[in-house]
Structures are given as C-alpha cells and as structure tokens.
CSV table of C-alpha atoms in Angstrom, one decimal:
chain,number,residue,atom,x,y,z
A,10,MET,CA,0.0,0.0,0.0
A,11,THR,CA,1.4,3.4,-1.0
A,12,LEU,CA,1.7,6.3,1.4
A,13,ARG,CA,-1.0,8.2,-0.6
A,14,ARG,CA,-3.5,5.3,-0.3
A,15,MET,CA,-2.7,5.0,3.4
A,16,LYS,CA,-3.5,8.7,3.9
A,17,ARG,CA,-6.7,8.4,2.0
A,18,LYS,CA,-7.8,5.3,4.1
A,19,ILE,CA,-7.0,7.3,7.3
A,20,ARG,CA,-9.1,10.2,6.1
A,21,GLN,CA,-11.9,7.8,5.3
A,22,HIS,CA,-11.8,6.2,8.7
A,23,LYS,CA,-10.8,9.2,10.7
A,24,ASN,CA,-14.0,9.1,12.9
A,25,LYS,CA,-13.6,5.4,13.7
A,26,ILE,CA,-9.9,6.0,14.6
A,27,VAL,CA,-10.8,8.9,16.9
A,28,VAL,CA,-13.5,6.9,18.7
A,29,ALA,CA,-11.1,3.9,19.1
A,30,LEU,CA,-8.4,6.2,20.6
A,31,ILE,CA,-10.9,7.8,23.0
A,32,THR,CA,-12.1,4.3,24.0
A,33,ILE,CA,-8.6,3.2,24.8
A,34,VAL,CA,-7.9,6.3,26.9
A,35,VAL,CA,-11.2,5.9,28.8
A,36,ILE,CA,-10.4,2.2,29.5
A,37,ALA,CA,-6.9,3.1,30.7
A,38,LEU,CA,-8.2,5.8,33.0
A,39,LEU,CA,-10.8,3.4,34.5
A,40,VAL,CA,-8.2,0.7,35.1
A,41,PHE,CA,-5.9,3.2,36.8
A,42,LEU,CA,-8.7,4.5,39.0
A,43,VAL,CA,-9.8,1.0,40.0
A,44,THR,CA,-6.3,-0.2,40.8
A,45,SER,CA,-5.5,3.0,42.8
A,46,VAL,CA,-8.5,2.8,45.1
A,47,ASN,CA,-7.6,2.1,48.7
A,48,PHE,CA,-9.9,-0.9,49.3
A,49,SER,CA,-9.5,-0.6,53.1
A,50,SER,CA,-11.5,2.7,52.9
A,51,LEU,CA,-14.4,0.7,51.4
A,52,LYS,CA,-14.6,-1.7,54.4
A,53,LYS,CA,-17.3,-1.3,56.9
A,54,THR,CA,-16.0,0.3,60.1
A,55,TYR,CA,-16.9,-0.2,63.8
A,56,GLU,CA,-16.5,2.3,66.6
A,57,LEU,CA,-14.5,0.8,69.4
A,58,THR,CA,-16.4,2.5,72.2
A,59,GLU,CA,-19.8,1.5,70.8
A,60,VAL,CA,-19.4,-2.0,69.4
A,61,ASP,CA,-18.0,-5.2,70.9
A,62,VAL,CA,-15.6,-5.4,68.0
A,63,LEU,CA,-14.0,-8.7,68.9
A,64,ALA,CA,-17.5,-10.3,68.7
A,65,VAL,CA,-17.8,-9.2,65.0
A,66,LYS,CA,-17.0,-12.2,62.8
A,67,GLY,CA,-14.1,-11.7,60.5
A,68,ILE,CA,-13.3,-8.2,61.6
A,69,GLU,CA,-9.9,-6.8,60.7
A,70,GLY,CA,-7.9,-4.2,62.5
A,71,ASP,CA,-8.3,-1.5,59.9
A,72,GLN,CA,-12.0,-1.6,60.4
A,73,ILE,CA,-11.8,-0.2,63.9
A,74,THR,CA,-12.4,3.5,64.6
A,75,LEU,CA,-11.8,5.4,67.8
A,76,LYS,CA,-13.7,8.7,68.0
A,77,GLY,CA,-14.0,8.5,64.2
A,78,ILE,CA,-10.3,8.1,63.5
A,79,LYS,CA,-8.9,5.0,61.8
A,80,ILE,CA,-5.7,3.4,60.6
A,81,GLY,CA,-4.1,5.4,57.9
A,82,ASP,CA,-5.4,8.8,59.1
A,83,GLY,CA,-2.9,11.7,59.3
A,84,MET,CA,-1.6,13.0,62.6
A,85,GLN,CA,-3.5,16.3,62.4
A,86,THR,CA,-6.7,14.5,61.6
A,87,VAL,CA,-6.2,12.4,64.7
A,88,LEU,CA,-5.2,15.3,67.0
A,89,ASP,CA,-8.3,17.3,65.8
A,90,ALA,CA,-10.6,14.3,66.7
A,91,VAL,CA,-9.0,13.1,69.9
A,92,GLY,CA,-7.1,16.1,71.3
A,93,TYR,CA,-3.5,16.4,72.3
A,94,PRO,CA,-1.6,13.6,74.1
A,95,ASP,CA,-0.5,13.5,77.7
A,96,SER,CA,2.9,12.4,76.5
A,97,GLN,CA,4.8,11.5,73.3
A,98,THR,CA,7.7,9.2,72.6
A,99,ILE,CA,9.7,9.2,69.3
A,100,TYR,CA,11.6,6.1,68.0
A,101,ALA,CA,14.1,6.5,65.2
A,102,PRO,CA,13.7,6.7,62.3
A,103,ASP,CA,10.0,7.6,62.0
A,104,ILE,CA,7.8,6.1,64.8
A,105,THR,CA,5.9,8.3,67.2
A,106,ASN,CA,3.8,6.9,70.1
A,107,MET,CA,1.2,9.3,71.6
A,108,GLU,CA,-0.3,8.4,75.0
A,109,PHE,CA,-3.8,9.6,75.9
A,110,GLY,CA,-5.7,9.6,79.2
A,111,LYS,CA,-7.0,13.1,79.9
A,112,ALA,CA,-8.6,13.3,76.5
A,113,PHE,CA,-10.9,10.5,77.7
A,114,SER,CA,-11.2,11.9,81.3
A,115,LEU,CA,-8.9,9.1,82.6
A,116,ASN,CA,-6.2,9.6,85.3
A,117,GLU,CA,-3.8,7.3,83.5
A,118,THR,CA,-2.9,6.3,80.0
A,119,GLY,CA,-5.8,4.5,78.3
A,120,VAL,CA,-4.9,4.7,74.6
A,121,ILE,CA,-1.6,4.7,72.7
A,122,LEU,CA,-1.7,5.8,69.1
A,123,GLN,CA,1.3,4.9,67.0
A,124,PHE,CA,2.3,6.8,63.9
A,125,LYS,CA,4.8,5.9,61.2
A,126,GLY,CA,5.7,9.2,59.6
A,127,ASP,CA,2.3,11.0,59.4
A,128,SER,CA,0.1,7.9,59.2
A,129,LEU,CA,-1.7,6.3,62.1
A,130,GLU,CA,-0.6,2.6,62.1
A,131,LYS,CA,-1.6,1.2,65.4
A,132,ILE,CA,-4.4,1.8,68.0
A,133,THR,CA,-3.7,0.3,71.4
A,134,VAL,CA,-6.1,0.2,74.4
A,135,LEU,CA,-5.1,-0.5,78.0
A,136,PRO,CA,-7.1,-1.9,80.9
A,137,SER,CA,-7.9,1.6,82.2
A,138,PHE,CA,-9.9,2.1,78.9
A,139,ASN,CA,-12.2,-0.8,79.8
A,140,VAL,CA,-14.9,1.6,81.0
A,141,PHE,CA,-15.4,2.5,77.2
A,142,LEU,CA,-15.1,-1.0,75.8
A,143,GLN,CA,-17.8,-3.6,75.3
A,144,GLY,CA,-18.0,-7.3,76.1
A,145,ARG,CA,-15.2,-9.5,74.6
A,146,THR,CA,-13.2,-6.5,73.6
A,147,GLN,CA,-12.3,-5.5,77.2
A,148,VAL,CA,-8.6,-5.9,78.2
A,149,THR,CA,-9.2,-8.6,80.9
A,150,TYR,CA,-7.9,-11.9,79.5
A,151,ALA,CA,-5.4,-14.3,80.9
A,152,LYS,CA,-3.3,-15.8,78.1
A,153,ASP,CA,-5.2,-19.2,78.1
A,154,GLU,CA,-8.5,-17.4,78.0
A,155,PHE,CA,-8.0,-15.4,74.8
A,156,LEU,CA,-6.3,-18.4,73.1
A,157,ILE,CA,-9.4,-20.5,73.9
A,158,ALA,CA,-11.7,-17.7,72.8
A,159,PHE,CA,-10.0,-16.7,69.6
A,160,GLY,CA,-7.9,-19.7,68.7
A,161,LYS,CA,-4.1,-20.1,68.2
A,162,SER,CA,-2.4,-16.9,67.2
A,163,ASP,CA,-0.6,-16.7,63.9
A,164,SER,CA,2.7,-15.5,65.6
A,165,VAL,CA,4.1,-14.8,69.1
A,166,LYS,CA,6.9,-12.3,69.6
A,167,GLN,CA,8.8,-11.2,72.6
A,168,MET,CA,9.5,-7.5,73.0
A,169,PRO,CA,11.2,-5.4,75.7
A,170,VAL,CA,8.8,-3.2,77.7
A,171,THR,CA,10.7,-0.2,76.6
A,172,GLN,CA,13.8,0.0,74.4
A,173,GLY,CA,16.8,-1.5,76.2
A,174,SER,CA,14.6,-3.0,79.1
A,175,ALA,CA,15.3,-6.5,80.4
A,176,MET,CA,11.5,-6.9,81.1
A,177,VAL,CA,9.7,-8.4,78.1
A,178,LEU,CA,6.1,-8.5,76.8
A,179,ARG,CA,4.6,-11.2,74.6
A,180,VAL,CA,2.7,-10.1,71.6
A,181,TYR,CA,0.2,-12.6,70.2
A,182,THR,CA,-0.6,-11.6,66.6
A,183,TYR,CA,-3.6,-12.6,64.5
A,184,ASN,CA,-3.2,-12.0,60.8
A,185,GLU,CA,-6.5,-10.0,60.8
A,186,GLY,CA,-4.5,-7.1,62.5
A,187,ILE,CA,-5.4,-7.9,66.1
A,188,HIS,CA,-2.7,-8.2,68.8
A,189,PHE,CA,-3.0,-9.3,72.4
A,190,ILE,CA,-0.1,-8.1,74.5
A,191,THR,CA,0.7,-9.9,77.8
A,192,ARG,CA,3.1,-9.7,80.6
A,193,ARG,CA,3.5,-12.8,82.8
A,194,GLY,CA,0.5,-14.4,81.2
A,195,ILE,CA,-1.9,-11.5,81.8
A,196,GLN,CA,-3.2,-9.3,79.0
A,197,ILE,CA,-2.0,-5.7,79.5
A,198,ALA,CA,-3.1,-4.3,76.1
A,199,LEU,CA,-5.0,-4.9,72.9
A,200,SER,CA,-3.8,-3.4,69.6
A,201,PHE,CA,-5.3,-3.0,66.1
A,202,THR,CA,-3.3,-2.6,62.9
A,203,ARG,CA,-3.7,-3.3,59.2
A,204,PRO,CA,-4.0,-7.0,58.5
A,205,ASN,CA,-0.8,-9.1,58.2
A,206,ILE,CA,1.4,-6.6,60.2
A,207,ASP,CA,3.8,-7.7,62.9
A,208,ILE,CA,4.3,-5.2,65.8
A,209,THR,CA,7.9,-4.1,65.8
A,210,GLU,CA,7.9,-1.2,68.3
A,211,PRO,CA,6.4,-1.1,71.8
C-alpha cells in the first residue's frame, strides 16, 4: 500500500480511529482508578467505644475506629478528633507513640496511638480504657482465655517493655490485624493494625 493510499484510508476512517483512541484512553483511566482505590476505605468500620468489635465475625484491625479516627489517618486529623496527648515518645527513624488519658477523662494512659511518619498505624487500648469497651473487647484476659476464645495466634513475639529494658512483653498476633499483649501471662493491652502486620515497636 502506497503512502497516498494510506493517507486516504486514514481520512476515510478518521472518525472510527478517533473513537477507538478515546475508548482506549477511557479504559486506561478506568483501570488506573480501580487499581489505585484504597480498598480498606471501602470496608465497613466499627466504633471501638460503641461495638464489641471482637465479637464481630471476620473483623480486621483497619475496620476499627476510635472517636471516628482509623488506621491510615494523618496526625493532624487524629489530633483534631482526639485532642493532644499527655505524652509522646519518638523512636528512630519515624515512629511516634502518643499516650492519651486526659482526652478520655482518665487519670492514667488508656490509649496509645502509634504513627509511622504522618500515618496512624496502630491503635492500642489498655485496661484503664475498659470503661469504654464492650464485652469480649475488654482488656481482661489471661493468656489461656484469649487463646481459647480466639484460637491459636498466627505468631508470638517477645519485645522489651521499653527499648533496652530487660523486662519483656509477649505479643500474640492474629493476621487480621489484632494483637494481644501480655506480661507474665496476663493481658495488658489490645492493639489493632492493618492485616498481616507484625508489631515491631512497643
């Protein structure tokens, strides 16, 4: 086929070619949008202070909200919703733990929120927060009790109470993003993260 004939064919089918190109662009945009959606934002969420979240079948850690905040929220969003922490600890390179008690009218720490950079990555509640927790979600278990109630954990890890401490905690992790923290066989905290996350900092 000569160049002249090709040009003539293109002119004859110009409209079809334009429609085909537009269709390709639209499909590419749709594929991009679908693959870039954060599917965790589409999950149903449960407010920790209103729902017995551990009684919800199949629940995952990133479905938990606390005063409306959830895993993945930015630091300022969290501070606007919860208020400012009683204390804050920074671990290199980019971990920040914020401890809250007064924001919930407690005389001691009831909640620890952990950020990686600017993103909330872990919500931890302590026994003093039990006044706001429902049923099975209260921090009251002995080790054997939660293992019977929730089954064998997917992993168990020992961690120092604080960096450099000889005292250790045991973290029982479930792949759903639920973590029971014990000391000497007694639960001292309950943490929620995204699914399939190991806790690496206190």
